[in-house]
XYZ file of C-alpha atoms in Angstrom:
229
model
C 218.743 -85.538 29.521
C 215.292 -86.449 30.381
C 213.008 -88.991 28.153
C 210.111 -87.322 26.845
C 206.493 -87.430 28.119
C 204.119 -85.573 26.364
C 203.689 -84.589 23.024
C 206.123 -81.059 21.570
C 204.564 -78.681 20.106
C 205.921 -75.294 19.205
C 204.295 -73.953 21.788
C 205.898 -75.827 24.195
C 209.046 -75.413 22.036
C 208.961 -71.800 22.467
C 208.416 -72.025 26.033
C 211.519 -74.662 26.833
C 213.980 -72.359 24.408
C 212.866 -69.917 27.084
C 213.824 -71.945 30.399
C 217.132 -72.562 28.681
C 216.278 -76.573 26.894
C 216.247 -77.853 24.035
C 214.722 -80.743 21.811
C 216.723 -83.628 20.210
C 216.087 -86.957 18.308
C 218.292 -90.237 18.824
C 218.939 -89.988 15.385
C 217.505 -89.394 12.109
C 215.285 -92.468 11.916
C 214.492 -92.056 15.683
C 211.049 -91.401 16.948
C 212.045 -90.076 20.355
C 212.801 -86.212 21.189
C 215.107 -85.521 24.330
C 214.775 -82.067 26.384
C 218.694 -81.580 26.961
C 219.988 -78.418 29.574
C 223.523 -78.729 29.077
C 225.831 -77.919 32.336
C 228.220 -76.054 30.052
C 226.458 -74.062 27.305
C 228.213 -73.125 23.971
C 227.940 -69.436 22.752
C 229.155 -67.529 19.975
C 230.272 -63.892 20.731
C 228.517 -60.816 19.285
C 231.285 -58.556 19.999
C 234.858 -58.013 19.753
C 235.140 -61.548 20.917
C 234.105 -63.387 17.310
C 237.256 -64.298 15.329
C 237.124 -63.214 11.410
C 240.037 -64.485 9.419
C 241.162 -62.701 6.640
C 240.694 -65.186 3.969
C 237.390 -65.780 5.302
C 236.552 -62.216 4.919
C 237.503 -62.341 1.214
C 235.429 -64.974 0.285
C 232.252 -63.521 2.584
C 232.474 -60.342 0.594
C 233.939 -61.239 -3.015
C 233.671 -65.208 -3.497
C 231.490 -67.337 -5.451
C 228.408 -67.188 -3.047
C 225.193 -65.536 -2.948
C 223.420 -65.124 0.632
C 219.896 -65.008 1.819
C 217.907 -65.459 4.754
C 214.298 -67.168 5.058
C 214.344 -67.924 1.173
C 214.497 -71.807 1.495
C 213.965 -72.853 4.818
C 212.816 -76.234 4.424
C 216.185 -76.919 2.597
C 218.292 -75.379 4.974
C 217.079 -77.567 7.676
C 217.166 -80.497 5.033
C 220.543 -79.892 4.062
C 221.097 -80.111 7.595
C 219.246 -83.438 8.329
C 220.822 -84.772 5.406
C 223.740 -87.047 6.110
C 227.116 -85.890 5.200
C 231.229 -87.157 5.261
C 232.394 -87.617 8.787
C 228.300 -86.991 9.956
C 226.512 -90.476 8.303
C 223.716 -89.754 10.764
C 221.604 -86.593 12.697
C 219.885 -86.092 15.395
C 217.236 -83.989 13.252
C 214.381 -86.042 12.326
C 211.047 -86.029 10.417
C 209.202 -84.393 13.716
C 211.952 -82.179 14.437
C 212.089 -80.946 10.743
C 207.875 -80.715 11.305
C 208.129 -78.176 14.612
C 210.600 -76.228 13.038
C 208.686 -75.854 9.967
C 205.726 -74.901 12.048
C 208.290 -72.212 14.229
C 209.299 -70.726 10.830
C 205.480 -69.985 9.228
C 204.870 -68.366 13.183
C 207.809 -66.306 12.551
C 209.734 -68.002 15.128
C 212.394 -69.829 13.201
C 214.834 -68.579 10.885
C 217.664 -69.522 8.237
C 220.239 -68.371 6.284
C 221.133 -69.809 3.087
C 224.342 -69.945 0.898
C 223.891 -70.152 -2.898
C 226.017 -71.047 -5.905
C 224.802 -70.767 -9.271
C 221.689 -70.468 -8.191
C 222.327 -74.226 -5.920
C 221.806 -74.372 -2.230
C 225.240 -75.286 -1.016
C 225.176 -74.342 2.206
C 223.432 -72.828 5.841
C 222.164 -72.654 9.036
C 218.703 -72.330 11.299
C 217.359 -71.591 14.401
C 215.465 -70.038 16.744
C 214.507 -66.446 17.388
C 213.260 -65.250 20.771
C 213.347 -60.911 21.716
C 217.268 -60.795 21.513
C 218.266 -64.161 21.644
C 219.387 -66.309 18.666
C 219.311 -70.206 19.273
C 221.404 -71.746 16.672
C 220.363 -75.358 15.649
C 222.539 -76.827 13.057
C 224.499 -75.724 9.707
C 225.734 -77.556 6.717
C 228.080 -77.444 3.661
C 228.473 -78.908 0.525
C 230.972 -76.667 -1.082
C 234.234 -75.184 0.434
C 233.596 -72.371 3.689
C 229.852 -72.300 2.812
C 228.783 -72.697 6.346
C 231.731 -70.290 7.547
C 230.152 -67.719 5.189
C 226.275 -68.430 6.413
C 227.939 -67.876 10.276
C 229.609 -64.760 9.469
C 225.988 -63.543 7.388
C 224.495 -64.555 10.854
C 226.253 -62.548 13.288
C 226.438 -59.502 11.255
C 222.555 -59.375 10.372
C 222.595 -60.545 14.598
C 224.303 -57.509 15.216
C 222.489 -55.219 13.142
C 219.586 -56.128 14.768
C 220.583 -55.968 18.015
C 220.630 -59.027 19.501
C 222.748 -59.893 22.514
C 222.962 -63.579 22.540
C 223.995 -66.459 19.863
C 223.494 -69.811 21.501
C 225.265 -72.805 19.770
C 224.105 -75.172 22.041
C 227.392 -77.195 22.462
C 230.818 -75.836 21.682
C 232.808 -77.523 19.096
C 235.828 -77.435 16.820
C 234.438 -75.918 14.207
C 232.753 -73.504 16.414
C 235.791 -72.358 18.581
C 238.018 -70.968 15.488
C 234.806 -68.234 15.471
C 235.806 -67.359 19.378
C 232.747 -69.590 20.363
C 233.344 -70.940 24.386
C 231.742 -72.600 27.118
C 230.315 -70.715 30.012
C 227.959 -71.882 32.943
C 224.498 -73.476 33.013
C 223.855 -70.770 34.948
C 225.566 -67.607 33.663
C 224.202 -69.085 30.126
C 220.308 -68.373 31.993
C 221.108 -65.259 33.510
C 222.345 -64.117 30.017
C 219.211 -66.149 28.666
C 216.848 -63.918 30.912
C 217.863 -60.987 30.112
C 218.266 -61.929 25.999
C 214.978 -63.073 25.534
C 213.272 -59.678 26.987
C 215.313 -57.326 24.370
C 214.214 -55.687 21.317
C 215.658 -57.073 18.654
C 214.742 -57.336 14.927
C 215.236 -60.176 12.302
C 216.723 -58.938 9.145
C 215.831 -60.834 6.733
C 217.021 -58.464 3.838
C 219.105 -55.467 5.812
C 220.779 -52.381 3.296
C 223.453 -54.275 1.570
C 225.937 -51.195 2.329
C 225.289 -51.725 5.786
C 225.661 -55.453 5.820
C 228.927 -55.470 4.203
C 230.159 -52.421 6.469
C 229.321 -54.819 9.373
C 231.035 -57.910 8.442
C 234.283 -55.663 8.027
C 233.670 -54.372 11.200
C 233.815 -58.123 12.302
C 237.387 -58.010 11.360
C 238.195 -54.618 12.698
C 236.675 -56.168 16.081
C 238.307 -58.932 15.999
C 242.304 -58.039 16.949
C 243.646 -60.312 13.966
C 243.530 -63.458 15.588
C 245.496 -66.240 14.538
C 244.024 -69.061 12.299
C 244.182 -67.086 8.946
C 243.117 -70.371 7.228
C 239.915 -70.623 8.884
C-alpha cells in the first residue's frame, strides 16, 4: 500500500484498474486515497463455480424486490458510503464518491440497485473495463438485498459476456457465493486477458432471458450446501 502522490483522476483511475490497483480512503472523513495491489486477490466465479442457494433463488425471482441497473447511481454508492451495524465507518469518501461519479457519466462505472416500494434498499457498484467487472462495495438495508443485487450482477455479467468479477478482497459474505483467493499474479494474467474482451453492459437485458439465467445459476451450481444463504 503506497501513499499517494499526485492527484486521481479517472483517467488515471482507469489506467491503475488496468495494471491490477485500486484506490482507497482511510476512512470516510479521510482526505487521503491509497493505491492497494493485494498479494491475494478476491474473485467471484462466472461459471459453474458461483453458489446459488435455493432460498436465495426464491426471493431473486418472486420476493418483494424490484431490480435495476444505472437508475440511481449516486445512491448506490451513497448507500454504500453510508455507515451501517457492524460497519460505523468506510473507506469511501467524498473524493472517492466524486471519481466514481465522474467514471459513471464516462460510461465507465456501473450499479445495480434493489428497490422496495419504490425505496432504495439495497446494491452494489463498480467498474467496467472490455470483460472485466471490478466490484467496489454493496449495501443492505432490508433482509438479502445485497445477495439479490450480486446474483442480478453475475447473471447480467454473464449475459454479457464477461470473464472476470473482481471483489477485491475475499470475505465472509463473499465466500458463501463460491468467491476465493487466487494469486497476485494469476489475478493479472486473468486481468490481461479480461480487460481486452468484448463484453457488453446490460443495463436493461430481455427479462425472459435474465430470469432464464439466474436459474441457470442454480442449475450450475451442483446444490451446494448453505441453503440459508
Amino acid at each position: 500500500m503506497s501513499r499517494r502522490q499526485i492527484d486521481i483522476t479517472p483517467d488515471l483511475m482507469l489506467r491503475a484498474y488496468r495494471a491490477g490497483l485500486f484506490p482507497m480512503a482511510e476512512s470516510r472523513r479521510g482526505d487521503r486515497l491509497y493505491w492497494l495491489d493485494p498479494e491475494r486477490r478476491g474473485i467471484i466465479p462466472l461459471d459453474a463455480g458461483f453458489h446459488l442457494p435455493k432460498r436465495l433463488l426464491r426471493t431473486t425471482l418472486s420476493g418483494p424486490y424490484e431490480v435495476t441497473a444505472d437508475r440511481d447511481f449516486a445512491g448506490a454508492i451513497a448507500g454504500c458510503a453510508a455507515p451501517a451495524p457492524g460497519r460505523e465507518d468506510t473507506w469511501i469518501n467524498p473524493e472517492i464518491e466524486y471519481l466514481f461519479l465522474s467514471l459513471h457519466r464516462q460510461g465507465h462505472a456501473h450499479s445495480v440497485e434493489v428497490w422496495e416500494a419504490g425505496r432504495l434498499v439495497g446494491g452494489l457498484y463498480g467498474v467496467v473495463l472490455g470483460g472485466a467487472f471490478f466490484g467496489e462495495s454493496m449495501f443492505s438495508r432490508a433482509r438479502d438485498a445485497s445477495k439479490v443485487a450480486l446474483v442480478h450482477l453475475v447473471a447480467r455479467l454473464r449475459l454479457g459476456g464477461f470473464t472476470l468479477l473482481d471483489s477485491q478482497f475475499l470475505t465472509e459474505h463473499l465466500s458463501q457465493f463460491g468467491a476465493h483467493e487466487i494469486p497476485r499474479a494469476e489475478y493479472k494474467r486473468r486481468l490481461a486477458h479480461a480487460v481486452t474482451a468484448e463484453a457488453a453492459w446490460l443495463p436493461a437485458p430481455d427479462p425472459v432471458a435474465l430470469q432464464a439465467e439466474i436459474r441457470a445459476l442454480r442449475a450450475a451450481s451442483g446444490h451446494p450446501g448453505g441453503e440459508e444463504a
